[in-house]
């Protein structure tokens, strides 16, 4: 089995490598290719990756290359975890929206749109290269914004599934609070990527007893603290929102908070400098503790589970993925991409049935889906007017004057990445 990781020079990669090594019975990799245009980073990450494999006795070969075509050739699955423009572009995404009184964040709002515009054309080009060398290969997308990127891939006819670590993070945290095995926790997880709610927490599978009320009663303070939301919000909802919902439920407070602290991009850039220095140490043969603060917790477990299922090597019976709606949420178009529990096998992901959603959640999901449709059109076809309409449709913008000002800033800060600009 051959896997390729595009964006393999990311500081995330040792987390993924550690998962591949520990869970090799689920995913027997013979060849792993790390692909990245940043040759200096790739050398550091690749060296550590080989040492992790060697320490854990994994027999697989790890290669590195900056040539996408050579890297993905004959791969059974290709994982995408790239960041177009790097941390410098992320820092911009997190700052210029604040000038207009809007949240600055790299996956939602105006910053999220900028990231989508930079990313979708690059991902589609990579996917076409994958299709030319192996049309049967699966593409697993971890590149944000996952929902929009996965929708672009699926609409272009690629074999793709989107992956996020939010759900597996909740599963692990709830299991720890409840003192049960993670595999015993089944989430009624529903929404769009970075716009989801846990409407039920069941033990043993989809038909298990819903213990969410007990979880909130006994551990509500811990859950709310993890979300960085007041417990009152969680108690009144009676569900667990993704921590990305704080940008919607506490928008103005978050804007003020972001204006008075260093950007997350600045924090991550400093962390990456430290990590890369560590990766260059020839005695390091395991992922460092600092990597846990970088983000992407449990990404490796989720990625191995998904790849194993898609490639016919077992995998968990139910997984939270980003896949095509096809009537699962009847108030959305069939071709929308949703994030829900699904069964996954060699044919792809099939969402489980979702009970009728409260309008409080369905309304916001429908609104953001409309924005994502407009965002994808802007990413595919370009044009100032398409960018403006997408911003006007986003519930974190939604005002004419703000959409106008944000459009100008978005284009000015991203001109080098926008062929049409």
Short mmCIF file of C-alpha atoms in Angstrom, two decimals:
data_model
loop_
_atom_site.label_atom_id
_atom_site.label_comp_id
_atom_site.label_asym_id
_atom_site.label_seq_id
_atom_site.Cartn_x
_atom_site.Cartn_y
_atom_site.Cartn_z
CA UNK A 1 0.00 0.00 0.00
CA UNK A 2 1.28 3.45 -0.94
CA UNK A 3 0.10 6.69 0.66
CA UNK A 4 1.10 10.25 -0.21
CA UNK A 5 0.79 13.29 2.04
CA UNK A 6 0.68 16.59 0.16
CA UNK A 7 1.81 19.23 2.61
CA UNK A 8 4.11 16.65 4.14
CA UNK A 9 6.50 19.35 5.33
CA UNK A 10 3.90 20.58 7.81
CA UNK A 11 4.81 20.56 11.49
CA UNK A 12 1.60 18.49 11.88
CA UNK A 13 3.15 15.60 10.00
CA UNK A 14 4.95 13.84 12.90
CA UNK A 15 1.54 13.48 14.58
CA UNK A 16 0.36 11.67 11.45
CA UNK A 17 3.53 9.58 11.25
CA UNK A 18 3.15 8.52 14.88
CA UNK A 19 -0.38 7.32 14.13
CA UNK A 20 0.76 5.42 11.05
CA UNK A 21 3.45 3.71 13.12
CA UNK A 22 1.27 2.81 16.11
CA UNK A 23 -1.72 1.68 14.06
CA UNK A 24 0.13 -0.16 11.29
CA UNK A 25 -2.05 -3.25 11.64
CA UNK A 26 -5.02 -1.15 10.51
CA UNK A 27 -3.10 0.51 7.70
CA UNK A 28 -0.16 -1.61 6.43
CA UNK A 29 1.79 1.08 4.60
CA UNK A 30 4.64 -0.15 2.43
CA UNK A 31 5.55 3.26 1.01
CA UNK A 32 4.79 6.73 2.34
CA UNK A 33 5.68 9.81 0.31
CA UNK A 34 5.80 13.26 1.88
CA UNK A 35 5.27 15.95 -0.76
CA UNK A 36 6.02 19.62 -0.12
CA UNK A 37 7.54 22.53 -2.09
CA UNK A 38 9.49 23.67 1.01
CA UNK A 39 12.56 21.46 0.66
CA UNK A 40 14.17 22.67 3.90
CA UNK A 41 11.14 21.82 6.03
CA UNK A 42 10.63 18.58 4.15
CA UNK A 43 14.16 17.41 4.99
CA UNK A 44 13.63 18.07 8.72
CA UNK A 45 10.18 16.47 8.88
CA UNK A 46 11.20 13.55 6.69
CA UNK A 47 14.19 12.78 8.87
CA UNK A 48 12.09 12.71 12.02
CA UNK A 49 9.43 10.62 10.25
CA UNK A 50 12.00 7.96 9.38
CA UNK A 51 13.30 7.91 12.94
CA UNK A 52 9.76 7.49 14.34
CA UNK A 53 9.13 4.57 11.99
CA UNK A 54 12.46 3.00 12.91
CA UNK A 55 11.93 3.35 16.66
CA UNK A 56 8.50 1.75 16.46
CA UNK A 57 9.66 -1.01 14.13
CA UNK A 58 7.60 0.01 11.13
CA UNK A 59 9.02 -1.58 7.95
CA UNK A 60 7.56 1.01 5.57
CA UNK A 61 9.70 3.16 3.29
CA UNK A 62 9.40 6.94 3.69
CA UNK A 63 10.35 9.13 0.73
CA UNK A 64 10.27 12.90 0.33
CA UNK A 65 9.84 14.95 -2.82
CA UNK A 66 8.85 18.40 -4.03
CA UNK A 67 7.42 16.90 -7.23
CA UNK A 68 3.68 16.43 -6.84
CA UNK A 69 3.34 14.19 -9.89
CA UNK A 70 6.10 11.86 -8.74
CA UNK A 71 4.84 11.85 -5.17
CA UNK A 72 1.24 10.90 -5.90
CA UNK A 73 2.01 8.45 -8.72
CA UNK A 74 0.31 5.10 -8.05
CA UNK A 75 -0.76 6.13 -4.54
CA UNK A 76 -3.75 4.27 -3.13
CA UNK A 77 -4.73 7.33 -1.09
CA UNK A 78 -3.57 10.94 -0.99
CA UNK A 79 -3.94 13.07 2.14
CA UNK A 80 -4.12 16.83 1.61
CA UNK A 81 -2.96 19.06 4.47
CA UNK A 82 -1.60 22.13 2.71
CA UNK A 83 -1.69 25.81 3.61
CA UNK A 84 -1.43 28.10 0.58
CA UNK A 85 0.47 31.21 1.60
CA UNK A 86 1.71 29.68 4.85
CA UNK A 87 1.41 31.29 8.28
CA UNK A 88 1.95 34.74 6.74
CA UNK A 89 -1.35 34.47 4.85
CA UNK A 90 -3.02 33.09 7.96
CA UNK A 91 -1.86 36.10 9.96
CA UNK A 92 -3.49 38.36 7.39
CA UNK A 93 -6.73 36.35 7.51
CA UNK A 94 -6.82 36.88 11.26
CA UNK A 95 -6.13 40.63 11.22
CA UNK A 96 -7.64 42.62 8.37
CA UNK A 97 -11.27 41.54 9.06
CA UNK A 98 -10.92 43.11 12.51
CA UNK A 99 -10.49 46.49 10.81
CA UNK A 100 -14.13 46.18 9.73
CA UNK A 101 -15.41 44.96 13.09
CA UNK A 102 -15.60 41.31 11.98
CA UNK A 103 -14.03 38.17 13.38
CA UNK A 104 -10.58 37.45 12.01
CA UNK A 105 -10.26 33.68 11.70
CA UNK A 106 -8.73 31.41 9.09
CA UNK A 107 -11.66 29.05 8.48
CA UNK A 108 -14.80 31.14 8.89
CA UNK A 109 -15.97 34.63 8.06
CA UNK A 110 -13.97 36.85 5.72
CA UNK A 111 -10.65 35.18 6.59
CA UNK A 112 -12.12 31.78 5.84
CA UNK A 113 -13.29 33.03 2.45
CA UNK A 114 -9.79 34.31 1.67
CA UNK A 115 -8.37 30.91 2.52
CA UNK A 116 -10.93 29.18 0.30
CA UNK A 117 -10.10 31.45 -2.64
CA UNK A 118 -6.38 30.72 -2.28
CA UNK A 119 -6.84 27.01 -1.70
CA UNK A 120 -9.52 25.59 -3.99
CA UNK A 121 -7.66 26.12 -7.31
CA UNK A 122 -4.47 24.59 -5.89
CA UNK A 123 -6.28 21.55 -4.46
CA UNK A 124 -8.17 20.95 -7.70
CA UNK A 125 -4.90 21.05 -9.65
CA UNK A 126 -3.37 18.46 -7.29
CA UNK A 127 -6.49 16.30 -7.55
CA UNK A 128 -6.29 16.31 -11.34
CA UNK A 129 -2.69 15.12 -11.08
CA UNK A 130 -3.82 12.32 -8.78
CA UNK A 131 -6.58 11.33 -11.20
CA UNK A 132 -4.15 11.18 -14.13
CA UNK A 133 -1.80 8.77 -12.36
CA UNK A 134 -4.39 6.70 -10.48
CA UNK A 135 -8.09 7.44 -10.99
CA UNK A 136 -9.01 4.91 -8.30
CA UNK A 137 -7.05 6.69 -5.56
CA UNK A 138 -8.96 8.20 -2.65
CA UNK A 139 -8.36 11.80 -1.64
CA UNK A 140 -8.67 12.56 2.06
CA UNK A 141 -8.91 16.29 2.61
CA UNK A 142 -7.76 17.82 5.89
CA UNK A 143 -7.12 21.19 4.23
CA UNK A 144 -9.30 24.02 5.51
CA UNK A 145 -11.92 25.16 4.89
CA UNK A 146 -12.67 21.44 4.68
CA UNK A 147 -16.35 21.75 3.71
CA UNK A 148 -15.76 24.07 0.76
CA UNK A 149 -12.64 22.23 -0.41
CA UNK A 150 -14.35 18.83 -0.22
CA UNK A 151 -17.36 20.19 -2.12
CA UNK A 152 -15.04 21.47 -4.85
CA UNK A 153 -13.40 18.03 -5.11
CA UNK A 154 -16.68 16.14 -5.23
CA UNK A 155 -18.25 18.47 -7.78
CA UNK A 156 -15.20 17.93 -10.00
CA UNK A 157 -15.82 14.17 -9.83
CA UNK A 158 -12.96 13.18 -7.53
CA UNK A 159 -13.13 10.32 -5.03
CA UNK A 160 -12.87 12.48 -1.93
CA UNK A 161 -13.87 12.56 1.72
CA UNK A 162 -13.25 15.48 4.06
CA UNK A 163 -11.85 15.03 7.54
CA UNK A 164 -11.78 17.23 10.65
CA UNK A 165 -10.52 16.46 14.14
CA UNK A 166 -13.28 18.29 16.05
CA UNK A 167 -15.52 15.24 16.45
CA UNK A 168 -12.79 12.81 17.49
CA UNK A 169 -11.59 15.45 19.95
CA UNK A 170 -15.05 15.58 21.55
CA UNK A 171 -15.26 11.80 21.56
CA UNK A 172 -11.97 11.48 23.44
CA UNK A 173 -12.80 14.24 25.92
CA UNK A 174 -16.26 12.87 26.66
CA UNK A 175 -14.84 9.36 27.09
CA UNK A 176 -12.32 10.69 29.59
CA UNK A 177 -15.00 12.56 31.55
CA UNK A 178 -17.26 9.49 31.56
CA UNK A 179 -14.40 7.08 32.27
CA UNK A 180 -15.22 4.82 29.30
CA UNK A 181 -13.30 3.68 26.24
CA UNK A 182 -13.38 6.17 23.34
CA UNK A 183 -14.80 3.51 21.03
CA UNK A 184 -17.85 3.22 23.29
CA UNK A 185 -18.80 6.88 22.70
CA UNK A 186 -21.01 7.56 19.67
CA UNK A 187 -21.77 11.19 18.83
CA UNK A 188 -24.95 12.49 17.23
CA UNK A 189 -22.78 14.99 15.36
CA UNK A 190 -24.47 17.21 12.78
CA UNK A 191 -23.84 20.34 10.75
CA UNK A 192 -21.19 21.70 8.43
CA UNK A 193 -17.45 21.68 8.92
CA UNK A 194 -16.66 24.02 11.84
CA UNK A 195 -20.38 24.60 12.33
CA UNK A 196 -21.56 21.52 14.22
CA UNK A 197 -23.39 20.44 17.33
CA UNK A 198 -23.32 17.26 19.40
CA UNK A 199 -27.05 16.73 19.82
CA UNK A 200 -26.60 13.38 21.56
CA UNK A 201 -23.87 11.32 23.21
CA UNK A 202 -24.59 7.59 23.15
CA UNK A 203 -22.82 4.63 24.65
CA UNK A 204 -22.26 1.62 22.42
CA UNK A 205 -23.41 2.96 19.06
CA UNK A 206 -26.22 4.84 17.28
CA UNK A 207 -28.95 2.97 19.20
CA UNK A 208 -27.39 3.44 22.62
CA UNK A 209 -28.82 5.47 25.47
CA UNK A 210 -28.35 9.22 25.13
CA UNK A 211 -26.30 10.30 28.12
CA UNK A 212 -25.77 13.90 26.99
CA UNK A 213 -28.06 15.30 29.74
CA UNK A 214 -26.03 13.40 32.35
CA UNK A 215 -22.76 14.55 30.80
CA UNK A 216 -23.81 18.19 30.98
CA UNK A 217 -25.22 17.88 34.50
CA UNK A 218 -22.08 16.26 35.87
CA UNK A 219 -19.40 17.86 33.73
CA UNK A 220 -20.96 21.02 32.30
CA UNK A 221 -18.28 23.31 33.70
CA UNK A 222 -15.49 21.29 32.08
CA UNK A 223 -17.32 21.13 28.75
CA UNK A 224 -18.02 24.88 28.71
CA UNK A 225 -14.46 25.73 29.68
CA UNK A 226 -13.15 23.63 26.83
CA UNK A 227 -15.46 25.48 24.42
CA UNK A 228 -14.41 28.85 25.90
CA UNK A 229 -18.09 29.66 26.30
CA UNK A 230 -20.15 30.45 29.42
CA UNK A 231 -21.84 27.37 30.81
CA UNK A 232 -25.16 29.21 30.53
CA UNK A 233 -24.99 28.92 26.73
CA UNK A 234 -24.43 25.17 26.84
CA UNK A 235 -27.15 24.63 29.44
CA UNK A 236 -29.72 26.67 27.51
CA UNK A 237 -28.96 24.87 24.26
CA UNK A 238 -28.88 21.44 25.86
CA UNK A 239 -26.35 20.37 23.23
CA UNK A 240 -22.59 20.80 22.82
CA UNK A 241 -21.70 23.26 20.06
CA UNK A 242 -18.35 23.17 18.30
CA UNK A 243 -15.97 25.72 19.76
CA UNK A 244 -16.16 27.50 16.39
CA UNK A 245 -19.72 28.48 17.30
CA UNK A 246 -18.34 31.05 19.74
CA UNK A 247 -17.60 33.19 16.68
CA UNK A 248 -21.35 33.24 16.03
CA UNK A 249 -22.82 33.18 19.53
CA UNK A 250 -20.32 35.70 20.99
CA UNK A 251 -19.19 37.55 17.88
CA UNK A 252 -18.68 41.05 19.27
CA UNK A 253 -16.98 39.84 22.44
CA UNK A 254 -14.62 37.68 20.38
CA UNK A 255 -13.77 40.62 18.10
CA UNK A 256 -12.78 42.70 21.13
CA UNK A 257 -10.75 39.81 22.50
CA UNK A 258 -8.91 39.32 19.21
CA UNK A 259 -8.08 43.03 19.00
CA UNK A 260 -6.22 42.92 22.30
CA UNK A 261 -4.08 39.80 21.93
CA UNK A 262 -1.49 38.41 19.51
CA UNK A 263 -2.94 36.53 16.57
CA UNK A 264 -3.07 32.75 16.70
CA UNK A 265 -0.96 32.79 13.55
CA UNK A 266 1.83 34.61 15.41
CA UNK A 267 1.67 32.06 18.23
CA UNK A 268 1.74 29.15 15.79
CA UNK A 269 4.61 30.66 13.78
CA UNK A 270 6.75 30.84 16.92
CA UNK A 271 5.72 27.30 17.87
CA UNK A 272 6.66 26.07 14.40
CA UNK A 273 10.11 27.61 14.69
CA UNK A 274 10.65 25.69 17.93
CA UNK A 275 9.26 22.47 16.48
CA UNK A 276 11.42 22.61 13.36
CA UNK A 277 14.50 23.15 15.53
CA UNK A 278 13.51 20.05 17.50
CA UNK A 279 12.88 18.06 14.32
CA UNK A 280 16.45 18.80 13.25
CA UNK A 281 17.84 17.01 16.31
CA UNK A 282 19.09 13.63 15.00
CA UNK A 283 18.46 12.02 18.41
CA UNK A 284 14.73 12.88 18.40
CA UNK A 285 12.73 9.80 17.43
CA UNK A 286 9.22 10.58 18.72
CA UNK A 287 6.76 13.43 18.38
CA UNK A 288 7.60 16.16 20.93
CA UNK A 289 5.14 17.23 23.61
CA UNK A 290 5.03 20.74 22.14
CA UNK A 291 3.25 19.36 19.08
CA UNK A 292 0.11 18.82 21.19
CA UNK A 293 -0.21 22.62 21.48
CA UNK A 294 0.05 23.08 17.71
CA UNK A 295 -3.49 21.81 17.11
CA UNK A 296 -4.82 18.84 15.20
CA UNK A 297 -5.13 16.56 18.22
CA UNK A 298 -6.11 12.97 17.31
CA UNK A 299 -5.84 13.82 13.61
CA UNK A 300 -3.67 10.76 13.07
CA UNK A 301 -6.17 8.34 14.61
CA UNK A 302 -9.01 9.80 12.54
CA UNK A 303 -6.93 9.72 9.35
CA UNK A 304 -5.83 6.11 9.84
CA UNK A 305 -9.39 5.03 10.61
CA UNK A 306 -10.77 6.74 7.52
CA UNK A 307 -8.03 5.51 5.18
CA UNK A 308 -8.35 1.97 6.51
CA UNK A 309 -12.08 1.96 5.76
CA UNK A 310 -11.72 3.47 2.30
CA UNK A 311 -8.96 1.01 1.38
CA UNK A 312 -10.75 -2.08 2.68
CA UNK A 313 -8.70 -2.66 5.83
CA UNK A 314 -11.48 -2.47 8.38
CA UNK A 315 -11.80 0.76 10.32
CA UNK A 316 -14.48 1.84 12.77
CA UNK A 317 -18.09 1.10 11.77
CA UNK A 318 -19.07 4.76 12.18
CA UNK A 319 -16.95 7.85 11.53
CA UNK A 320 -17.61 11.58 11.39
CA UNK A 321 -16.69 12.82 7.92
CA UNK A 322 -17.46 15.54 5.41
CA UNK A 323 -19.41 14.09 2.51
CA UNK A 324 -22.22 14.84 0.10
CA UNK A 325 -25.64 15.52 1.63
CA UNK A 326 -27.87 13.51 -0.74
CA UNK A 327 -31.04 14.23 1.24
CA UNK A 328 -29.59 13.59 4.71
CA UNK A 329 -30.50 17.16 5.71
CA UNK A 330 -33.62 17.72 3.58
CA UNK A 331 -33.46 21.50 3.85
CA UNK A 332 -30.11 21.57 2.00
CA UNK A 333 -29.28 20.89 -1.67
CA UNK A 334 -28.27 17.30 -2.39
CA UNK A 335 -24.79 18.39 -3.49
CA UNK A 336 -24.05 20.30 -0.28
CA UNK A 337 -21.26 18.86 1.86
CA UNK A 338 -22.22 18.12 5.44
CA UNK A 339 -20.33 16.84 8.49
CA UNK A 340 -22.10 13.90 10.12
CA UNK A 341 -21.67 10.34 11.32
CA UNK A 342 -21.39 7.94 8.40
CA UNK A 343 -20.55 4.39 7.50
CA UNK A 344 -17.41 4.25 5.38
CA UNK A 345 -16.15 1.52 3.06
CA UNK A 346 -14.42 1.15 -0.28
CA UNK A 347 -17.34 2.86 -2.00
CA UNK A 348 -17.09 5.97 0.15
CA UNK A 349 -19.08 7.52 2.99
CA UNK A 350 -22.81 7.04 3.52
CA UNK A 351 -24.33 9.39 6.14
CA UNK A 352 -26.48 7.95 8.89
CA UNK A 353 -30.03 9.25 9.18
CA UNK A 354 -30.34 12.51 11.14
CA UNK A 355 -33.49 13.37 13.13
CA UNK A 356 -35.28 16.58 12.22
CA UNK A 357 -33.19 19.50 13.40
CA UNK A 358 -34.41 22.37 15.54
CA UNK A 359 -34.73 25.57 13.44
CA UNK A 360 -32.12 27.16 15.72
CA UNK A 361 -29.52 24.90 14.09
CA UNK A 362 -31.12 24.21 10.71
CA UNK A 363 -31.45 27.92 9.97
CA UNK A 364 -27.80 28.67 10.57
CA UNK A 365 -26.71 25.59 8.64
CA UNK A 366 -28.84 26.66 5.65
CA UNK A 367 -27.47 30.20 5.81
CA UNK A 368 -23.82 29.10 5.87
CA UNK A 369 -24.46 26.52 3.14
CA UNK A 370 -25.69 29.36 0.93
CA UNK A 371 -22.51 31.27 1.71
CA UNK A 372 -20.38 28.19 0.91
CA UNK A 373 -22.06 27.85 -2.48
CA UNK A 374 -21.23 31.47 -3.29
CA UNK A 375 -17.72 31.08 -1.89
CA UNK A 376 -17.07 28.09 -4.13
CA UNK A 377 -18.28 30.02 -7.18
CA UNK A 378 -15.88 32.83 -6.27
CA UNK A 379 -13.02 30.37 -5.82
CA UNK A 380 -13.71 28.66 -9.15
CA UNK A 381 -14.48 31.69 -11.31
CA UNK A 382 -13.06 34.71 -9.49
CA UNK A 383 -14.33 38.26 -9.74
CA UNK A 384 -14.88 41.03 -7.23
CA UNK A 385 -18.67 40.76 -7.43
CA UNK A 386 -18.63 37.06 -6.53
CA UNK A 387 -16.38 37.78 -3.54
CA UNK A 388 -18.71 40.57 -2.41
CA UNK A 389 -21.82 38.39 -2.67
CA UNK A 390 -20.21 35.59 -0.67
CA UNK A 391 -19.26 38.04 2.08
CA UNK A 392 -22.70 39.63 2.10
CA UNK A 393 -24.26 36.17 2.50
CA UNK A 394 -22.07 35.18 5.46
CA UNK A 395 -23.85 35.63 8.81
CA UNK A 396 -20.62 36.94 10.37
CA UNK A 397 -20.63 39.82 7.84
CA UNK A 398 -24.10 40.36 6.40
CA UNK A 399 -24.00 44.15 5.98
CA UNK A 400 -23.47 45.99 2.70
CA UNK A 401 -20.85 48.47 3.88
CA UNK A 402 -18.84 45.80 5.70
CA UNK A 403 -18.99 43.45 2.72
CA UNK A 404 -17.72 46.22 0.44
CA UNK A 405 -14.82 47.12 2.72
CA UNK A 406 -13.90 43.48 3.36
CA UNK A 407 -13.93 42.71 -0.37
CA UNK A 408 -11.35 45.40 -1.03
CA UNK A 409 -9.15 44.21 1.83
CA UNK A 410 -9.43 40.55 0.87
CA UNK A 411 -8.33 41.20 -2.71
CA UNK A 412 -5.53 43.57 -1.66
CA UNK A 413 -4.06 41.06 0.80
CA UNK A 414 -4.37 38.04 -1.49
CA UNK A 415 -3.65 39.42 -4.95
CA UNK A 416 -0.56 37.25 -5.43
CA UNK A 417 -2.67 34.10 -4.90
CA UNK A 418 -5.64 35.12 -7.07
CA UNK A 419 -4.99 34.62 -10.77
CA UNK A 420 -8.00 36.77 -11.73
CA UNK A 421 -6.98 39.72 -9.54
#
